[in-house]
Amino acid sequence: MAKKQASVTRREFLQQAALASGAVALAGFSPTAATVAQAGEQRIGSQLIGKLEGPELVLDPAKWPKKFGEAPMLAELVKAGKLPPVEKRIPEEPMVVKPLHSIGKYGGTWRRGFTGPGDGENGNRIVSTDKILFWDYTGTKIMPCLAKDWKVSDDGRVIAITLRKGHRWSDGHPFTADDFVFWYEDIYMNRDIQPNPHPDFMVNGKPGRLTKRDDYTVVFEFPEPNYLFVDILAGSTAMGGGQATQQFFLRTMGAYMPAHYIKQFLPKYSSRDEVDRKAKAAGFDGWLSYAKNRWDWRLNTEVPTLGPWKTVMPANTPTWGLERNPFYYGVDTEGNQLPYIDKINMGLAENLEVLNLRAIAGQYDLQERHTAMSKIPVFLENRAKGNYDVRLDPALNGSDATLQINHAYEADPEIAKWLHNRDFRRALSLGIERDQLNETFWLGIGVAGSVIPSESSPYSPGAEWRKKWSTHNPKQANELLDKIGLTKKDGEGYRLRTDGKGRLRIELQTSAGAFIPHTQIAEMIKEHWKKIGIQADTKELERNLFFTKIKGNEHQIAIWANDGTEVLYLFPRHALPVDPVEALMGHPIADWFASNGKAGKAPTDPEMLKALEMFRSAGSKKTAQERYEIAREIFKIIVDNQFSIGTVGQSPATMGVRIVSKKLGNIPAREVNAQHARTPCSSHPATFFYKS
Amino acid sequence: MLAYLVRRLFLAVLTSLAVSVLAYIVIELPPGDYITSYIAQMSSSGSFVSAQEAEALRQQYGLDQPLYIQYLRWMGMVLRGNFGMALEYGRPVAEVIGDRLWLTMVVSVGAIIFTWLVALPIGIYSAVRQYSIGDYIATFVGFIGLAIPSFMLALILMYFGFTLFNANIGGLFSDEFAEAPWSLAKAWDLTKHLPLPALILGFAGTAQLIRIMRANLLDELGKPYVVTARARGLSETRLIMKYPVRVALNPFASTIGYLLPYVVSGSIIVSLVLSLPTVGPLLLKALVAQDMFLAGTIVLLLGVMTVIGTFLSDLLLMWIDPRIRFEGKQ
């Protein structure tokens, strides 16, 4: 019913869009949005894609405010003597944020939807200013965060960060280098908790060390140059992710931890019996489970935090509630302590349709997670009634539905032979009609082409690589396939295997319940490939089974988004087979790479070997420019060899459909939509406010 | 009689144990375990779990043990009244289910009452006035209820509720009451939200009940005792309600066995669509996440409820129908 409705309105909507194309030309686009504009000139979405903008940090101490203001709800507590005055709560060196449009007003409750305790990302993307370093609103420049400054030694082996003097946890306890040392010595180095060193804290397979120089200086040391580590500290990584993304749901990383609170749950500070007894009393099987539960900031309302809001109603109840952190270290340019908004209430939606319907009904003030691209027409139809605006934030990654080819496949030697053949892969890519996919599944908003990230990203090898081997050219594809020897066809025009075992069938494996309708996309590609005589079989699998097959090296081609590839070094797994956790491009190769050749299997393709070697060499390069240059070369190799086949990307499919109440102020017209920018956190949600 | 009861009770315990073994095996059948599903969830949100970490987590949860040891460990805990930790929730299973159990029961009982209130009178009416216009209309409506999948009805009603009446979408409470402590106002808020799910859940069951009631009653209406009673000059209402209807109610007693598990689980799909905070969606999520403790406990609970329900309905039948009682004796 709802689906029918959507398809009707979509048609009407496209008609309107055609009429409005004149108006679109007048709308301003930021330089970084140029590619989106280019592809979407007559497109519905382009009217909804604004200028990339956001709040900025004031880095010059001379311009910092001298007097401070606070929320009325905190002023009352101060008056009642329950809280120290605001000057005592803010660090001597606060993070000064210049709000996007204006100084805000205090108050209000931000209403959102979430899907249960597994949806932690929904909250941690809002409170992620507890990261050591962060990015500016464009997602390209590294900014101070918890650390007001950082320094890399000339040889690239020592990275020192400086904390803010007078910074406090949400319970008022000082936040110092000791919290880092505690995490390193008692959590990270404790093999019961963290069984092995984490790759994010290693260089070329050798672990790094953490020490304190003084109360406000933390030093990360490596046996070999690791210039990339600053990016890692700023990225959404195990070392730089901060408490919000790294200390929930059994996770143990994050580089610091509230030592004064967590100590009571560790055997070292009392005894094994004592902590086990505490755990059992709380219903847990042992101290480790209990400790992990106690530092889970979503579930435990008592654990001190550093973000703008902290949990007051746990995420395992029907409402995940957050409330302002009275000791938050951010202020606006007039010295008002952030955040402006008092509370965040996320209501549980048992399924995504209900969540979207609630968003349509205007029951959420700001929601960009789980709101689906396919619902855009319905969102627009109801925006006056629900008193909200719709904004689209296209992502930077090149392909939301990437055909990830298994370069270690060997179960069927005939298929393996072709999958490992460059011309065969190029032909498959040329056989895909990307514009039709874009029209059908992306409402025409996406950009068709190869896997490379947006041209606005410094990792992009340039626009000509978007089209390379990635246009629709069945003629050339057929020529390529004929040339490599796939000339025999059956009665229906499908090419035959060369071992005489009938038709050549390629399996496209998809996962059920993805953000993007990969299975339906695969079905359409199957139709496209008919024209080049290739028979595809679509196999939709339950998500666990999908990954089990990949782990077992059983898949031929798996379809998945290549999100994260826009920051290649921080999240390479969707661009190269380097990460055994998710090795869509060949598990044995990823094992081989991660173990430095001790396990798994080396790639047979010399070009792949070259790409992996270049990738490994990047960390020791001193400047970002050198590293970008290597990344661009890697992307060229990937595209030229079609190691993975891109379709359509740079779309708002993942977390890019933003429903914004008209009551809210300081909302950017467009946000950078990327994993490393913790969207919407790089827009500093602490500066959002209710105008009325 | 006592021997019979003891035997039944013993069998009930055995059945429950068998159910628990089956439940455990079935839940364990899909590939992977909770940790695989955890890793899949982590990687879809862009996080890293190393193979060693995964192994450590498996050890922490005892998932590296053979299946029968895992089962025995779990059973040992259950027998001591400890149902384990709901892995995704980080809270004891008993608490997670308990939170939702009361609401589930309220919704389900509401649905059952709705079904009975609608179906029984209509069933009696359409038997007594067989082939009348009223019979046809009632039967027609009942069959429509049976034919439309409840989740579809839920979607349609929710859509019209939103477009025509601007009603709240899904859930059992308004925003302001969701987390508030229990009060009269909150109970009233629940009462206001209850009719829609109760109607949707109950509607599907009415046709079946109408037909059963109608058929049973038709069987009885032609019997000599009815003719005799009528000949004796009993008023029609009294005659029908007092004798044939009572006999026709027998099948209801025997279906109580199936009602009990329904009361504690609710309908999974409808609850999902309407976003009701009941046990149903919890079971689905637990199965997807392969949370053995949570899913196992819910399935076990359902099994035990079926066993208890069947046991109760046997007792009830013996009590209301002397024929069964006497047969048992012979």
Coordinates of N, CA and C in Angstrom, one line a residue, chain A residues 84 190 242 318 372 434 442 455 460 571 584 586-587:
Chain A
P84 N 29.2 23.2 40.7 CA 30.1 24.4 40.8 C 29.7 25.4 39.7
N190 N 46.0 -5.5 29.0 CA 45.5 -6.7 29.8 C 45.0 -7.7 28.8
G242 N 37.4 7.6 20.1 CA 36.9 8.2 21.4 C 36.0 7.2 22.1
P318 N 12.7 1.4 26.1 CA 12.0 1.9 24.9 C 12.4 3.3 24.5
A372 N 14.9 6.6 4.5 CA 15.3 6.0 3.3 C 15.2 6.9 2.0
R434 N 24.5 1.8 -16.2 CA 24.4 2.4 -14.9 C 23.4 3.5 -14.8
W442 N 18.2 5.1 -7.5 CA 18.7 6.3 -6.8 C 17.9 7.5 -7.1
E455 N 35.3 13.6 -6.7 CA 36.5 14.4 -7.1 C 36.8 15.4 -6.1
S460 N 40.9 11.2 -4.8 CA 40.4 10.9 -6.2 C 41.4 11.1 -7.2
F571 N 40.0 3.4 6.2 CA 39.0 2.4 6.1 C 39.1 1.7 4.7
L584 N 35.6 -8.9 1.2 CA 34.8 -9.2 0.1 C 35.6 -9.5 -1.2
G586 N 38.3 -11.3 -1.3 CA 39.1 -12.5 -1.2 C 39.7 -12.6 0.2
H587 N 39.1 -13.5 0.9 CA 39.6 -13.7 2.3 C 41.0 -14.1 2.4

